[in-house]
Amino acid sequence: MSYLPIQQLLKTTHVGTTVTIKGWVRTKRESKNAVFIALNDGSTINNIQAVAEAGQLPEETLKLITTGACLAVTGQLVESQGAGQAVEVKITDVLVYGSADPDKYPLQPKRHSLEFLREIAHLRPRTNTFSAILRIRHALAFAVHKYFNDNGFFYLNTPIITASDAEGAGEMFRVTTLDATKPPLTEDGKVDYSQDFFGRETNLTVSGQLEGELGAMALGKIYTFGPTFRAENSNTTRHLAEFWMIEPEMAFYELEDNMNLAEDFVKTVIRYALQHCADDLAFLDNRLKEEEKTKKKEEQSELGLLEKLQFVISNEFVRLTYTEAIDILVNSKPAKKGQFQYEVSWGVDLQSEHERYLVEKHFKKPVILTNYPREIKAFYMKQDADGKTVRAMDVLFPGIGEIIGGSQREDNLEKLEARMHEVGIEPEVLWWYLDTRRFGSAPHAGFGLGFERLVLFVTGMGNIRDVIPFPRAPKTAEF
């Protein structure tokens, strides 16, 4: 007899056939007349119930069937007698693959805190919450690749080990094979990286953008989707030391084209998740509603999870300049009443509270802000004619603030070199990057979307460490 995932069995019309199901025990319940076993194999958030008559299973087998044990159950697929599911399995045989001592297995059938589950990240995918998150994460990753493939992009694998700092912000993880206790030194007492594996100082990448631009200037439209790293000593709910970045780069795109792509892209992948992860999203929506009930009224979200996702895909994104946004914020009630934690004025880098006010209170739509002050943006962004702003764009979402950051890239060699000098980057270090401005330069643009931030938004979770299987953060690298 064939083995089918539980997701398929719950949809099957083959009632009366003999099937084998394999999975982990979620619960076991015994009554006077029967034993009820709820099994889950990870293919769906829904369990399938397997039923045996009282006395049918040997006592030694029954003792091994506890929460967390792994079983293969063979039996007849029948219409369920209970509510909540269409079919169940009438057991004829049980094979125990692996037992789970109930005195030691930490995932007993009760509510566990997210903090506790982070301590057992190797087991938390077996919970409803985290299995749902990981299935949604998969669906979103697939949707990302599908979107770009369907729209004529080429997938470019950019280096994980790099000698450049794309953002110019430092905070990178060093990659070296030198002896940590006795590294070779130069005459002036500094570490001699010429004797290192790559013959120079190298780090884990913070972005694939610069190399992505090289690909775009040959292939037209490319995207990267890979791991990136930042050694920022931050323990906030929005930061990881290891995360995944989606970074498309497009030749012949200007700011307007970039905004159009970003809006269409993010709507499409969210729509895909809504279509293909309905059960998981419904579960997380209910979970979030229960969580909201425990908060003070003023802290509760106005939108449920599914409403928030529909809010994004159903509305055209409002587009305005940074300068226009500052005017709105300065004249807002929270600013006049001193309710913003951070003061607003032209030239400041907007905080999440400002971004969320624009989205959730003022426009009640997703927002794209453009033309930021050049002083608060990266060196590679195209400068506007006013000399004060650059052709940047940030996409702002409810509940999370900025989710996408991008820009039209500076294609003028002289302006780019001058800006690099201003921020302390020696042009010689990035000679290969500047060559694309020397040889056949063209208008081009791109953006970056932190994948975990997208998963955070789509799942409604509150901490970014809960949307990646094994989070890396300060003092956190256990698994």
PDB file of C-alpha atoms in Angstrom, residues 96-270:
ATOM      1  CA  VAL A  96       6.611   2.641  16.388  1.00  0.00           C
ATOM      2  CA  TYR A  97       9.618   4.161  14.610  1.00  0.00           C
ATOM      3  CA  GLY A  98      10.815   6.156  17.603  1.00  0.00           C
ATOM      4  CA  SER A  99       9.494   6.687  21.106  1.00  0.00           C
ATOM      5  CA  ALA A 100       9.580   9.959  23.113  1.00  0.00           C
ATOM      6  CA  ASP A 101       9.896   9.718  26.884  1.00  0.00           C
ATOM      7  CA  PRO A 102       7.038  11.927  28.198  1.00  0.00           C
ATOM      8  CA  ASP A 103       9.133  12.841  31.245  1.00  0.00           C
ATOM      9  CA  LYS A 104      11.854  14.301  29.015  1.00  0.00           C
ATOM     10  CA  TYR A 105      10.166  15.376  25.779  1.00  0.00           C
ATOM     11  CA  PRO A 106       9.746  19.166  26.141  1.00  0.00           C
ATOM     12  CA  LEU A 107       6.826  19.662  23.732  1.00  0.00           C
ATOM     13  CA  GLN A 108       3.900  18.349  25.723  1.00  0.00           C
ATOM     14  CA  PRO A 109       0.328  19.300  24.665  1.00  0.00           C
ATOM     15  CA  LYS A 110       0.179  22.718  26.319  1.00  0.00           C
ATOM     16  CA  ARG A 111       0.961  26.315  25.396  1.00  0.00           C
ATOM     17  CA  HIS A 112       4.682  27.119  25.341  1.00  0.00           C
ATOM     18  CA  SER A 113       6.174  30.610  25.315  1.00  0.00           C
ATOM     19  CA  LEU A 114       8.077  31.753  22.230  1.00  0.00           C
ATOM     20  CA  GLU A 115      11.092  32.454  24.445  1.00  0.00           C
ATOM     21  CA  PHE A 116      11.130  28.839  25.627  1.00  0.00           C
ATOM     22  CA  LEU A 117      10.746  27.535  22.078  1.00  0.00           C
ATOM     23  CA  ARG A 118      13.789  29.565  20.956  1.00  0.00           C
ATOM     24  CA  GLU A 119      15.793  27.542  23.486  1.00  0.00           C
ATOM     25  CA  ILE A 120      14.701  24.316  21.751  1.00  0.00           C
ATOM     26  CA  ALA A 121      14.867  25.545  18.158  1.00  0.00           C
ATOM     27  CA  HIS A 122      15.705  21.990  17.054  1.00  0.00           C
ATOM     28  CA  LEU A 123      12.230  20.840  18.103  1.00  0.00           C
ATOM     29  CA  ARG A 124      10.057  23.909  17.635  1.00  0.00           C
ATOM     30  CA  PRO A 125       9.237  23.107  13.958  1.00  0.00           C
ATOM     31  CA  ARG A 126       7.010  20.338  15.384  1.00  0.00           C
ATOM     32  CA  THR A 127       4.679  22.926  16.940  1.00  0.00           C
ATOM     33  CA  ASN A 128       1.666  24.261  15.045  1.00  0.00           C
ATOM     34  CA  THR A 129       3.010  27.811  15.073  1.00  0.00           C
ATOM     35  CA  PHE A 130       6.460  27.063  13.722  1.00  0.00           C
ATOM     36  CA  SER A 131       5.444  24.416  11.228  1.00  0.00           C
ATOM     37  CA  ALA A 132       3.005  26.990   9.807  1.00  0.00           C
ATOM     38  CA  ILE A 133       5.723  29.655   9.665  1.00  0.00           C
ATOM     39  CA  LEU A 134       8.172  27.354   7.887  1.00  0.00           C
ATOM     40  CA  ARG A 135       5.600  26.253   5.307  1.00  0.00           C
ATOM     41  CA  ILE A 136       4.763  29.900   4.610  1.00  0.00           C
ATOM     42  CA  ARG A 137       8.463  30.727   4.412  1.00  0.00           C
ATOM     43  CA  HIS A 138       8.865  28.018   1.769  1.00  0.00           C
ATOM     44  CA  ALA A 139       5.874  29.301  -0.207  1.00  0.00           C
ATOM     45  CA  LEU A 140       7.215  32.855  -0.163  1.00  0.00           C
ATOM     46  CA  ALA A 141      10.680  31.738  -1.279  1.00  0.00           C
ATOM     47  CA  PHE A 142       9.154  29.774  -4.144  1.00  0.00           C
ATOM     48  CA  ALA A 143       6.983  32.775  -5.072  1.00  0.00           C
ATOM     49  CA  VAL A 144      10.056  35.037  -5.166  1.00  0.00           C
ATOM     50  CA  HIS A 145      11.873  32.795  -7.638  1.00  0.00           C
ATOM     51  CA  LYS A 146       8.697  32.276  -9.674  1.00  0.00           C
ATOM     52  CA  TYR A 147       8.012  36.007  -9.918  1.00  0.00           C
ATOM     53  CA  PHE A 148      11.450  36.905 -11.189  1.00  0.00           C
ATOM     54  CA  ASN A 149      11.609  33.946 -13.562  1.00  0.00           C
ATOM     55  CA  ASP A 150       8.184  34.826 -14.985  1.00  0.00           C
ATOM     56  CA  ASN A 151       9.312  38.435 -15.498  1.00  0.00           C
ATOM     57  CA  GLY A 152      12.525  37.760 -17.397  1.00  0.00           C
ATOM     58  CA  PHE A 153      15.081  38.062 -14.581  1.00  0.00           C
ATOM     59  CA  PHE A 154      18.190  35.922 -14.263  1.00  0.00           C
ATOM     60  CA  TYR A 155      19.177  34.477 -10.865  1.00  0.00           C
ATOM     61  CA  LEU A 156      22.717  35.633 -10.049  1.00  0.00           C
ATOM     62  CA  ASN A 157      24.747  34.042  -7.256  1.00  0.00           C
ATOM     63  CA  THR A 158      26.836  36.815  -5.698  1.00  0.00           C
ATOM     64  CA  PRO A 159      29.778  36.126  -3.330  1.00  0.00           C
ATOM     65  CA  ILE A 160      29.247  35.336   0.339  1.00  0.00           C
ATOM     66  CA  ILE A 161      32.920  36.111   1.032  1.00  0.00           C
ATOM     67  CA  THR A 162      33.822  39.636  -0.057  1.00  0.00           C
ATOM     68  CA  ALA A 163      36.512  42.293   0.322  1.00  0.00           C
ATOM     69  CA  SER A 164      34.004  45.163  -0.018  1.00  0.00           C
ATOM     70  CA  ASP A 165      31.485  46.740   2.335  1.00  0.00           C
ATOM     71  CA  ALA A 166      28.529  47.509   0.088  1.00  0.00           C
ATOM     72  CA  GLU A 167      26.830  49.833   2.550  1.00  0.00           C
ATOM     73  CA  GLY A 168      29.987  51.475   3.846  1.00  0.00           C
ATOM     74  CA  ALA A 169      28.674  50.883   7.353  1.00  0.00           C
ATOM     75  CA  GLY A 170      31.224  48.415   8.756  1.00  0.00           C
ATOM     76  CA  GLU A 171      29.991  45.829  11.275  1.00  0.00           C
ATOM     77  CA  MET A 172      31.090  42.851   9.195  1.00  0.00           C
ATOM     78  CA  PHE A 173      32.192  39.352  10.172  1.00  0.00           C
ATOM     79  CA  ARG A 174      35.838  38.735   9.298  1.00  0.00           C
ATOM     80  CA  VAL A 175      36.813  35.623   7.324  1.00  0.00           C
ATOM     81  CA  THR A 176      40.359  34.415   7.969  1.00  0.00           C
ATOM     82  CA  THR A 177      42.546  31.336   8.204  1.00  0.00           C
ATOM     83  CA  LEU A 178      45.248  33.134  10.207  1.00  0.00           C
ATOM     84  CA  ASP A 179      46.168  31.881  13.688  1.00  0.00           C
ATOM     85  CA  ALA A 180      43.871  33.777  16.047  1.00  0.00           C
ATOM     86  CA  THR A 181      46.420  33.705  18.881  1.00  0.00           C
ATOM     87  CA  LYS A 182      49.548  34.539  16.880  1.00  0.00           C
ATOM     88  CA  PRO A 183      48.658  36.195  13.565  1.00  0.00           C
ATOM     89  CA  PRO A 184      51.513  37.397  11.355  1.00  0.00           C
ATOM     90  CA  LEU A 185      52.201  41.115  11.787  1.00  0.00           C
ATOM     91  CA  THR A 186      53.480  43.852   9.493  1.00  0.00           C
ATOM     92  CA  GLU A 187      56.394  46.129  10.475  1.00  0.00           C
ATOM     93  CA  ASP A 188      53.975  48.617  12.030  1.00  0.00           C
ATOM     94  CA  GLY A 189      52.383  45.909  14.204  1.00  0.00           C
ATOM     95  CA  LYS A 190      49.140  45.385  12.250  1.00  0.00           C
ATOM     96  CA  VAL A 191      47.814  41.997  11.154  1.00  0.00           C
ATOM     97  CA  ASP A 192      49.459  41.034   7.868  1.00  0.00           C
ATOM     98  CA  TYR A 193      46.520  39.918   5.740  1.00  0.00           C
ATOM     99  CA  SER A 194      48.781  39.432   2.738  1.00  0.00           C
ATOM    100  CA  GLN A 195      49.615  36.080   4.343  1.00  0.00           C
ATOM    101  CA  ASP A 196      45.910  35.169   4.726  1.00  0.00           C
ATOM    102  CA  PHE A 197      44.093  32.725   2.447  1.00  0.00           C
ATOM    103  CA  PHE A 198      42.853  35.408   0.048  1.00  0.00           C
ATOM    104  CA  GLY A 199      45.902  37.622   0.453  1.00  0.00           C
ATOM    105  CA  ARG A 200      43.786  40.459   1.807  1.00  0.00           C
ATOM    106  CA  GLU A 201      41.227  41.218   4.514  1.00  0.00           C
ATOM    107  CA  THR A 202      37.877  39.580   3.711  1.00  0.00           C
ATOM    108  CA  ASN A 203      34.445  39.443   5.338  1.00  0.00           C
ATOM    109  CA  LEU A 204      31.033  37.852   5.093  1.00  0.00           C
ATOM    110  CA  THR A 205      28.874  39.953   2.791  1.00  0.00           C
ATOM    111  CA  VAL A 206      26.253  42.440   3.959  1.00  0.00           C
ATOM    112  CA  SER A 207      24.724  42.687   0.480  1.00  0.00           C
ATOM    113  CA  GLY A 208      25.026  41.294  -3.014  1.00  0.00           C
ATOM    114  CA  GLN A 209      24.015  44.611  -4.560  1.00  0.00           C
ATOM    115  CA  LEU A 210      27.328  45.826  -5.960  1.00  0.00           C
ATOM    116  CA  GLU A 211      28.009  42.538  -7.724  1.00  0.00           C
ATOM    117  CA  GLY A 212      24.347  42.463  -8.726  1.00  0.00           C
ATOM    118  CA  GLU A 213      24.808  45.747 -10.559  1.00  0.00           C
ATOM    119  CA  LEU A 214      27.640  44.166 -12.540  1.00  0.00           C
ATOM    120  CA  GLY A 215      25.281  41.401 -13.641  1.00  0.00           C
ATOM    121  CA  ALA A 216      22.526  43.855 -14.578  1.00  0.00           C
ATOM    122  CA  MET A 217      24.939  45.795 -16.782  1.00  0.00           C
ATOM    123  CA  ALA A 218      25.415  42.662 -18.880  1.00  0.00           C
ATOM    124  CA  LEU A 219      22.227  40.591 -18.541  1.00  0.00           C
ATOM    125  CA  GLY A 220      19.691  43.410 -18.217  1.00  0.00           C
ATOM    126  CA  LYS A 221      17.643  42.157 -15.265  1.00  0.00           C
ATOM    127  CA  ILE A 222      19.030  39.989 -12.464  1.00  0.00           C
ATOM    128  CA  TYR A 223      18.166  39.171  -8.885  1.00  0.00           C
ATOM    129  CA  THR A 224      20.081  37.752  -5.956  1.00  0.00           C
ATOM    130  CA  PHE A 225      18.512  35.764  -3.137  1.00  0.00           C
ATOM    131  CA  GLY A 226      21.044  34.585  -0.609  1.00  0.00           C
ATOM    132  CA  PRO A 227      22.409  34.815   2.927  1.00  0.00           C
ATOM    133  CA  THR A 228      23.865  38.076   4.185  1.00  0.00           C
ATOM    134  CA  PHE A 229      25.529  38.922   7.486  1.00  0.00           C
ATOM    135  CA  ARG A 230      25.839  41.906   9.787  1.00  0.00           C
ATOM    136  CA  ALA A 231      27.858  41.975  12.996  1.00  0.00           C
ATOM    137  CA  GLU A 232      25.612  44.554  14.625  1.00  0.00           C
ATOM    138  CA  ASN A 233      25.463  44.021  18.385  1.00  0.00           C
ATOM    139  CA  SER A 234      21.689  44.397  18.504  1.00  0.00           C
ATOM    140  CA  ASN A 235      19.160  42.372  20.443  1.00  0.00           C
ATOM    141  CA  THR A 236      16.016  44.022  19.073  1.00  0.00           C
ATOM    142  CA  THR A 237      13.079  42.106  17.642  1.00  0.00           C
ATOM    143  CA  ARG A 238      14.008  43.366  14.137  1.00  0.00           C
ATOM    144  CA  HIS A 239      17.674  42.348  13.849  1.00  0.00           C
ATOM    145  CA  LEU A 240      19.497  39.151  12.917  1.00  0.00           C
ATOM    146  CA  ALA A 241      23.214  38.585  12.385  1.00  0.00           C
ATOM    147  CA  GLU A 242      22.466  36.159   9.533  1.00  0.00           C
ATOM    148  CA  PHE A 243      19.551  36.788   7.221  1.00  0.00           C
ATOM    149  CA  TRP A 244      18.495  36.367   3.589  1.00  0.00           C
ATOM    150  CA  MET A 245      18.271  39.227   1.116  1.00  0.00           C
ATOM    151  CA  ILE A 246      16.338  39.559  -2.141  1.00  0.00           C
ATOM    152  CA  GLU A 247      18.029  42.113  -4.376  1.00  0.00           C
ATOM    153  CA  PRO A 248      16.922  42.725  -7.979  1.00  0.00           C
ATOM    154  CA  GLU A 249      19.004  45.035 -10.184  1.00  0.00           C
ATOM    155  CA  MET A 250      17.726  46.275 -13.535  1.00  0.00           C
ATOM    156  CA  ALA A 251      19.497  48.043 -16.394  1.00  0.00           C
ATOM    157  CA  PHE A 252      17.532  50.879 -18.035  1.00  0.00           C
ATOM    158  CA  TYR A 253      15.246  51.267 -15.009  1.00  0.00           C
ATOM    159  CA  GLU A 254      14.756  54.650 -13.391  1.00  0.00           C
ATOM    160  CA  LEU A 255      13.079  55.531 -10.091  1.00  0.00           C
ATOM    161  CA  GLU A 256       9.507  55.212 -11.373  1.00  0.00           C
ATOM    162  CA  ASP A 257      10.228  51.800 -12.939  1.00  0.00           C
ATOM    163  CA  ASN A 258      11.807  50.680  -9.674  1.00  0.00           C
ATOM    164  CA  MET A 259       8.734  51.675  -7.663  1.00  0.00           C
ATOM    165  CA  ASN A 260       6.400  49.923 -10.110  1.00  0.00           C
ATOM    166  CA  LEU A 261       8.414  46.710  -9.873  1.00  0.00           C
ATOM    167  CA  ALA A 262       8.633  46.782  -6.064  1.00  0.00           C
ATOM    168  CA  GLU A 263       4.877  47.257  -5.675  1.00  0.00           C
ATOM    169  CA  ASP A 264       3.970  44.537  -8.173  1.00  0.00           C
ATOM    170  CA  PHE A 265       6.540  42.131  -6.745  1.00  0.00           C
ATOM    171  CA  VAL A 266       5.518  42.365  -3.117  1.00  0.00           C
ATOM    172  CA  LYS A 267       1.801  42.184  -3.941  1.00  0.00           C
ATOM    173  CA  THR A 268       2.356  39.113  -6.095  1.00  0.00           C
ATOM    174  CA  VAL A 269       4.305  37.102  -3.509  1.00  0.00           C
ATOM    175  CA  ILE A 270       1.833  37.973  -0.736  1.00  0.00           C
TER     176      ILE A 270
END
